[in-house]
């Protein structure tokens, strides 16, 4: 962690910012539970709910709730048959899911607030320049969402939700 920014969401101290949290890459989970809902289906991480939202079939959405986030992302990478309006709604869906993640957990809420005013940058080496930054290039939309939600929390504008 650099003094003025968090440049990735992959190490032990910053992993809670990742959409895959609380899942660990090698298996197992971090101690803080995540509860997010999409279409009244509960998911244990943002990534699964986000991947499920790409599809209109409720059975498919439920199937995503039972996968690990790694399986959910891998499934998506091999299937491009997603909802027609996806590119119009994906940013708002992500914001809604991330907001739920931090509003439904006092521990995660406090962890996000402890990032104070640091720039949150989802740095990566897998080429994601929409949600993050790769090789100093990218829109960093996930980082922007996290910083927006952090400001909402500071101002007391977020309450627990389902």
PDB file of C-alpha atoms in Angstrom:
ATOM      1  CA  UNK A   1       0.000   0.000   0.000  1.00  0.00           C
ATOM      2  CA  UNK A   2       1.460   3.332  -1.095  1.00  0.00           C
ATOM      3  CA  UNK A   3       0.824   6.232   1.244  1.00  0.00           C
ATOM      4  CA  UNK A   4      -1.712   7.949  -1.027  1.00  0.00           C
ATOM      5  CA  UNK A   5      -3.380   4.961  -2.684  1.00  0.00           C
ATOM      6  CA  UNK A   6      -4.219   1.298  -2.561  1.00  0.00           C
ATOM      7  CA  UNK A   7      -3.049  -0.043  -5.908  1.00  0.00           C
ATOM      8  CA  UNK A   8      -4.511  -3.566  -5.882  1.00  0.00           C
ATOM      9  CA  UNK A   9      -7.155  -5.617  -4.149  1.00  0.00           C
ATOM     10  CA  UNK A  10      -5.224  -8.885  -4.031  1.00  0.00           C
ATOM     11  CA  UNK A  11      -3.042  -8.856  -0.901  1.00  0.00           C
ATOM     12  CA  UNK A  12      -4.147  -9.834   2.595  1.00  0.00           C
ATOM     13  CA  UNK A  13      -4.772  -6.248   3.751  1.00  0.00           C
ATOM     14  CA  UNK A  14      -6.705  -5.088   0.693  1.00  0.00           C
ATOM     15  CA  UNK A  15      -8.491  -8.270  -0.395  1.00  0.00           C
ATOM     16  CA  UNK A  16     -11.720  -7.122   1.271  1.00  0.00           C
ATOM     17  CA  UNK A  17     -12.076  -4.599  -1.580  1.00  0.00           C
ATOM     18  CA  UNK A  18     -12.186  -7.398  -4.172  1.00  0.00           C
ATOM     19  CA  UNK A  19     -15.467  -8.645  -5.607  1.00  0.00           C
ATOM     20  CA  UNK A  20     -14.233 -12.187  -4.879  1.00  0.00           C
ATOM     21  CA  UNK A  21     -14.054 -11.521  -1.125  1.00  0.00           C
ATOM     22  CA  UNK A  22     -14.454 -13.440   1.193  1.00  0.00           C
ATOM     23  CA  UNK A  23     -13.137 -16.268  -0.994  1.00  0.00           C
ATOM     24  CA  UNK A  24      -9.402 -16.993  -0.974  1.00  0.00           C
ATOM     25  CA  UNK A  25      -7.731 -17.934  -4.217  1.00  0.00           C
ATOM     26  CA  UNK A  26      -6.350 -21.231  -2.915  1.00  0.00           C
ATOM     27  CA  UNK A  27      -9.594 -22.154  -1.172  1.00  0.00           C
ATOM     28  CA  UNK A  28     -11.152 -21.209   2.113  1.00  0.00           C
ATOM     29  CA  UNK A  29     -12.616 -17.896   3.149  1.00  0.00           C
ATOM     30  CA  UNK A  30     -11.736 -14.785   5.077  1.00  0.00           C
ATOM     31  CA  UNK A  31     -13.664 -14.314   8.329  1.00  0.00           C
ATOM     32  CA  UNK A  32     -16.092 -11.565   7.313  1.00  0.00           C
ATOM     33  CA  UNK A  33     -19.265 -12.769   5.679  1.00  0.00           C
ATOM     34  CA  UNK A  34     -20.647 -11.072   2.572  1.00  0.00           C
ATOM     35  CA  UNK A  35     -24.371 -11.011   1.807  1.00  0.00           C
ATOM     36  CA  UNK A  36     -25.590  -9.492  -1.436  1.00  0.00           C
ATOM     37  CA  UNK A  37     -28.841 -10.056  -3.276  1.00  0.00           C
ATOM     38  CA  UNK A  38     -29.758  -9.988  -6.919  1.00  0.00           C
ATOM     39  CA  UNK A  39     -33.310 -10.780  -8.029  1.00  0.00           C
ATOM     40  CA  UNK A  40     -34.048 -11.878  -4.424  1.00  0.00           C
ATOM     41  CA  UNK A  41     -31.312 -14.539  -4.630  1.00  0.00           C
ATOM     42  CA  UNK A  42     -28.626 -14.428  -1.938  1.00  0.00           C
ATOM     43  CA  UNK A  43     -24.958 -14.584  -2.945  1.00  0.00           C
ATOM     44  CA  UNK A  44     -21.894 -14.841  -0.722  1.00  0.00           C
ATOM     45  CA  UNK A  45     -19.779 -12.495  -2.846  1.00  0.00           C
ATOM     46  CA  UNK A  46     -20.284  -9.678  -5.324  1.00  0.00           C
ATOM     47  CA  UNK A  47     -18.633 -11.539  -8.214  1.00  0.00           C
ATOM     48  CA  UNK A  48     -21.231 -14.315  -8.301  1.00  0.00           C
ATOM     49  CA  UNK A  49     -24.156 -11.918  -8.148  1.00  0.00           C
ATOM     50  CA  UNK A  50     -22.612  -9.772 -10.873  1.00  0.00           C
ATOM     51  CA  UNK A  51     -22.081 -12.783 -13.137  1.00  0.00           C
ATOM     52  CA  UNK A  52     -25.639 -13.990 -12.446  1.00  0.00           C
ATOM     53  CA  UNK A  53     -27.025 -10.577 -13.384  1.00  0.00           C
ATOM     54  CA  UNK A  54     -25.755 -11.071 -16.936  1.00  0.00           C
ATOM     55  CA  UNK A  55     -28.504 -13.619 -17.473  1.00  0.00           C
ATOM     56  CA  UNK A  56     -32.298 -13.264 -17.342  1.00  0.00           C
ATOM     57  CA  UNK A  57     -32.953 -16.950 -16.605  1.00  0.00           C
ATOM     58  CA  UNK A  58     -33.662 -17.312 -12.869  1.00  0.00           C
ATOM     59  CA  UNK A  59     -32.436 -20.927 -12.834  1.00  0.00           C
ATOM     60  CA  UNK A  60     -29.124 -19.727 -14.234  1.00  0.00           C
ATOM     61  CA  UNK A  61     -28.945 -16.977 -11.606  1.00  0.00           C
ATOM     62  CA  UNK A  62     -29.573 -19.513  -8.840  1.00  0.00           C
ATOM     63  CA  UNK A  63     -26.854 -21.762 -10.278  1.00  0.00           C
ATOM     64  CA  UNK A  64     -24.373 -18.878  -9.971  1.00  0.00           C
ATOM     65  CA  UNK A  65     -25.207 -18.556  -6.277  1.00  0.00           C
ATOM     66  CA  UNK A  66     -23.814 -22.051  -5.705  1.00  0.00           C
ATOM     67  CA  UNK A  67     -20.476 -21.564  -7.507  1.00  0.00           C
ATOM     68  CA  UNK A  68     -17.202 -20.175  -6.248  1.00  0.00           C
ATOM     69  CA  UNK A  69     -16.424 -16.754  -7.725  1.00  0.00           C
ATOM     70  CA  UNK A  70     -13.622 -18.369  -9.736  1.00  0.00           C
ATOM     71  CA  UNK A  71     -16.074 -20.842 -11.269  1.00  0.00           C
ATOM     72  CA  UNK A  72     -18.586 -18.067 -11.931  1.00  0.00           C
ATOM     73  CA  UNK A  73     -16.037 -15.927 -13.746  1.00  0.00           C
ATOM     74  CA  UNK A  74     -14.712 -18.918 -15.705  1.00  0.00           C
ATOM     75  CA  UNK A  75     -18.238 -19.793 -16.782  1.00  0.00           C
ATOM     76  CA  UNK A  76     -18.817 -16.273 -17.993  1.00  0.00           C
ATOM     77  CA  UNK A  77     -15.567 -16.269 -19.968  1.00  0.00           C
ATOM     78  CA  UNK A  78     -16.817 -19.236 -22.012  1.00  0.00           C
ATOM     79  CA  UNK A  79     -20.384 -17.927 -22.541  1.00  0.00           C
ATOM     80  CA  UNK A  80     -21.264 -14.689 -24.257  1.00  0.00           C
ATOM     81  CA  UNK A  81     -25.024 -15.219 -24.395  1.00  0.00           C
ATOM     82  CA  UNK A  82     -25.849 -12.458 -21.940  1.00  0.00           C
ATOM     83  CA  UNK A  83     -28.799 -10.100 -21.666  1.00  0.00           C
ATOM     84  CA  UNK A  84     -29.180  -7.601 -24.491  1.00  0.00           C
ATOM     85  CA  UNK A  85     -28.994  -4.502 -22.288  1.00  0.00           C
ATOM     86  CA  UNK A  86     -25.948  -5.647 -20.320  1.00  0.00           C
ATOM     87  CA  UNK A  87     -23.629  -2.845 -21.407  1.00  0.00           C
ATOM     88  CA  UNK A  88     -26.245  -0.296 -20.383  1.00  0.00           C
ATOM     89  CA  UNK A  89     -26.877  -1.689 -16.885  1.00  0.00           C
ATOM     90  CA  UNK A  90     -23.636  -3.319 -15.738  1.00  0.00           C
ATOM     91  CA  UNK A  91     -22.167  -0.271 -14.029  1.00  0.00           C
ATOM     92  CA  UNK A  92     -25.319   0.385 -11.979  1.00  0.00           C
ATOM     93  CA  UNK A  93     -25.659  -3.304 -11.089  1.00  0.00           C
ATOM     94  CA  UNK A  94     -22.055  -3.384  -9.866  1.00  0.00           C
ATOM     95  CA  UNK A  95     -22.589  -0.256  -7.792  1.00  0.00           C
ATOM     96  CA  UNK A  96     -25.738  -1.701  -6.226  1.00  0.00           C
ATOM     97  CA  UNK A  97     -23.997  -4.973  -5.354  1.00  0.00           C
ATOM     98  CA  UNK A  98     -20.895  -3.307  -3.895  1.00  0.00           C
ATOM     99  CA  UNK A  99     -23.104  -0.965  -1.876  1.00  0.00           C
ATOM    100  CA  UNK A 100     -24.917  -3.993  -0.429  1.00  0.00           C
ATOM    101  CA  UNK A 101     -21.606  -5.653   0.446  1.00  0.00           C
ATOM    102  CA  UNK A 102     -20.538  -2.753   2.625  1.00  0.00           C
ATOM    103  CA  UNK A 103     -23.935  -1.800   3.992  1.00  0.00           C
ATOM    104  CA  UNK A 104     -24.746  -5.344   5.126  1.00  0.00           C
ATOM    105  CA  UNK A 105     -21.547  -5.858   7.135  1.00  0.00           C
ATOM    106  CA  UNK A 106     -20.410  -3.634   9.984  1.00  0.00           C
ATOM    107  CA  UNK A 107     -16.902  -5.146   9.804  1.00  0.00           C
ATOM    108  CA  UNK A 108     -16.510  -4.508   6.077  1.00  0.00           C
ATOM    109  CA  UNK A 109     -18.014  -1.047   6.446  1.00  0.00           C
ATOM    110  CA  UNK A 110     -15.379  -0.162   9.051  1.00  0.00           C
ATOM    111  CA  UNK A 111     -12.603  -1.634   6.906  1.00  0.00           C
ATOM    112  CA  UNK A 112     -13.652   0.513   3.950  1.00  0.00           C
ATOM    113  CA  UNK A 113     -13.860   3.613   6.143  1.00  0.00           C
ATOM    114  CA  UNK A 114     -10.330   2.908   7.422  1.00  0.00           C
ATOM    115  CA  UNK A 115      -9.035   3.467   3.885  1.00  0.00           C
ATOM    116  CA  UNK A 116      -9.709   7.130   4.761  1.00  0.00           C
ATOM    117  CA  UNK A 117      -9.127   9.248   1.651  1.00  0.00           C
ATOM    118  CA  UNK A 118      -6.777   6.918  -0.186  1.00  0.00           C
ATOM    119  CA  UNK A 119      -7.220   6.488  -3.915  1.00  0.00           C
ATOM    120  CA  UNK A 120      -8.614   2.974  -4.437  1.00  0.00           C
ATOM    121  CA  UNK A 121      -7.258   1.516  -7.655  1.00  0.00           C
ATOM    122  CA  UNK A 122      -8.099  -2.004  -8.801  1.00  0.00           C
ATOM    123  CA  UNK A 123      -4.662  -2.625 -10.308  1.00  0.00           C
ATOM    124  CA  UNK A 124      -4.360  -5.887 -12.215  1.00  0.00           C
ATOM    125  CA  UNK A 125      -2.191  -7.793 -14.651  1.00  0.00           C
ATOM    126  CA  UNK A 126      -5.035  -9.544 -16.513  1.00  0.00           C
ATOM    127  CA  UNK A 127      -5.912  -6.623 -18.784  1.00  0.00           C
ATOM    128  CA  UNK A 128      -9.080  -5.325 -17.127  1.00  0.00           C
ATOM    129  CA  UNK A 129      -9.101  -1.646 -18.013  1.00  0.00           C
ATOM    130  CA  UNK A 130     -12.831  -1.154 -17.481  1.00  0.00           C
ATOM    131  CA  UNK A 131     -13.124  -2.108 -13.802  1.00  0.00           C
ATOM    132  CA  UNK A 132      -9.479  -1.532 -13.003  1.00  0.00           C
ATOM    133  CA  UNK A 133      -6.092  -0.377 -14.217  1.00  0.00           C
ATOM    134  CA  UNK A 134      -3.539  -2.475 -16.082  1.00  0.00           C
ATOM    135  CA  UNK A 135      -0.123  -1.096 -17.023  1.00  0.00           C
ATOM    136  CA  UNK A 136      -1.245   2.346 -15.782  1.00  0.00           C
ATOM    137  CA  UNK A 137      -4.194   2.373 -18.203  1.00  0.00           C
ATOM    138  CA  UNK A 138      -7.821   2.002 -17.220  1.00  0.00           C
ATOM    139  CA  UNK A 139     -11.103   3.538 -16.157  1.00  0.00           C
ATOM    140  CA  UNK A 140     -10.926   2.074 -12.618  1.00  0.00           C
ATOM    141  CA  UNK A 141     -14.710   1.894 -12.348  1.00  0.00           C
ATOM    142  CA  UNK A 142     -14.601  -0.512  -9.391  1.00  0.00           C
ATOM    143  CA  UNK A 143     -12.248   1.807  -7.529  1.00  0.00           C
ATOM    144  CA  UNK A 144     -14.526   4.765  -8.290  1.00  0.00           C
ATOM    145  CA  UNK A 145     -17.550   2.858  -6.979  1.00  0.00           C
ATOM    146  CA  UNK A 146     -15.711   1.937  -3.780  1.00  0.00           C
ATOM    147  CA  UNK A 147     -14.634   5.544  -3.190  1.00  0.00           C
ATOM    148  CA  UNK A 148     -18.187   6.782  -3.835  1.00  0.00           C
ATOM    149  CA  UNK A 149     -19.601   4.289  -1.338  1.00  0.00           C
ATOM    150  CA  UNK A 150     -16.898   5.201   1.182  1.00  0.00           C
ATOM    151  CA  UNK A 151     -18.030   8.833   0.934  1.00  0.00           C
ATOM    152  CA  UNK A 152     -21.654   7.780   1.394  1.00  0.00           C
ATOM    153  CA  UNK A 153     -20.648   5.852   4.511  1.00  0.00           C
ATOM    154  CA  UNK A 154     -18.708   8.818   5.884  1.00  0.00           C
ATOM    155  CA  UNK A 155     -21.780  10.981   5.408  1.00  0.00           C
ATOM    156  CA  UNK A 156     -24.104   8.405   6.979  1.00  0.00           C
ATOM    157  CA  UNK A 157     -26.025   7.894   3.746  1.00  0.00           C
ATOM    158  CA  UNK A 158     -25.941   4.083   3.696  1.00  0.00           C
ATOM    159  CA  UNK A 159     -28.008   1.797   5.861  1.00  0.00           C
ATOM    160  CA  UNK A 160     -28.271  -1.975   5.987  1.00  0.00           C
ATOM    161  CA  UNK A 161     -30.311  -3.294   3.081  1.00  0.00           C
ATOM    162  CA  UNK A 162     -31.431  -6.452   1.368  1.00  0.00           C
TER     163      UNK A 162
END
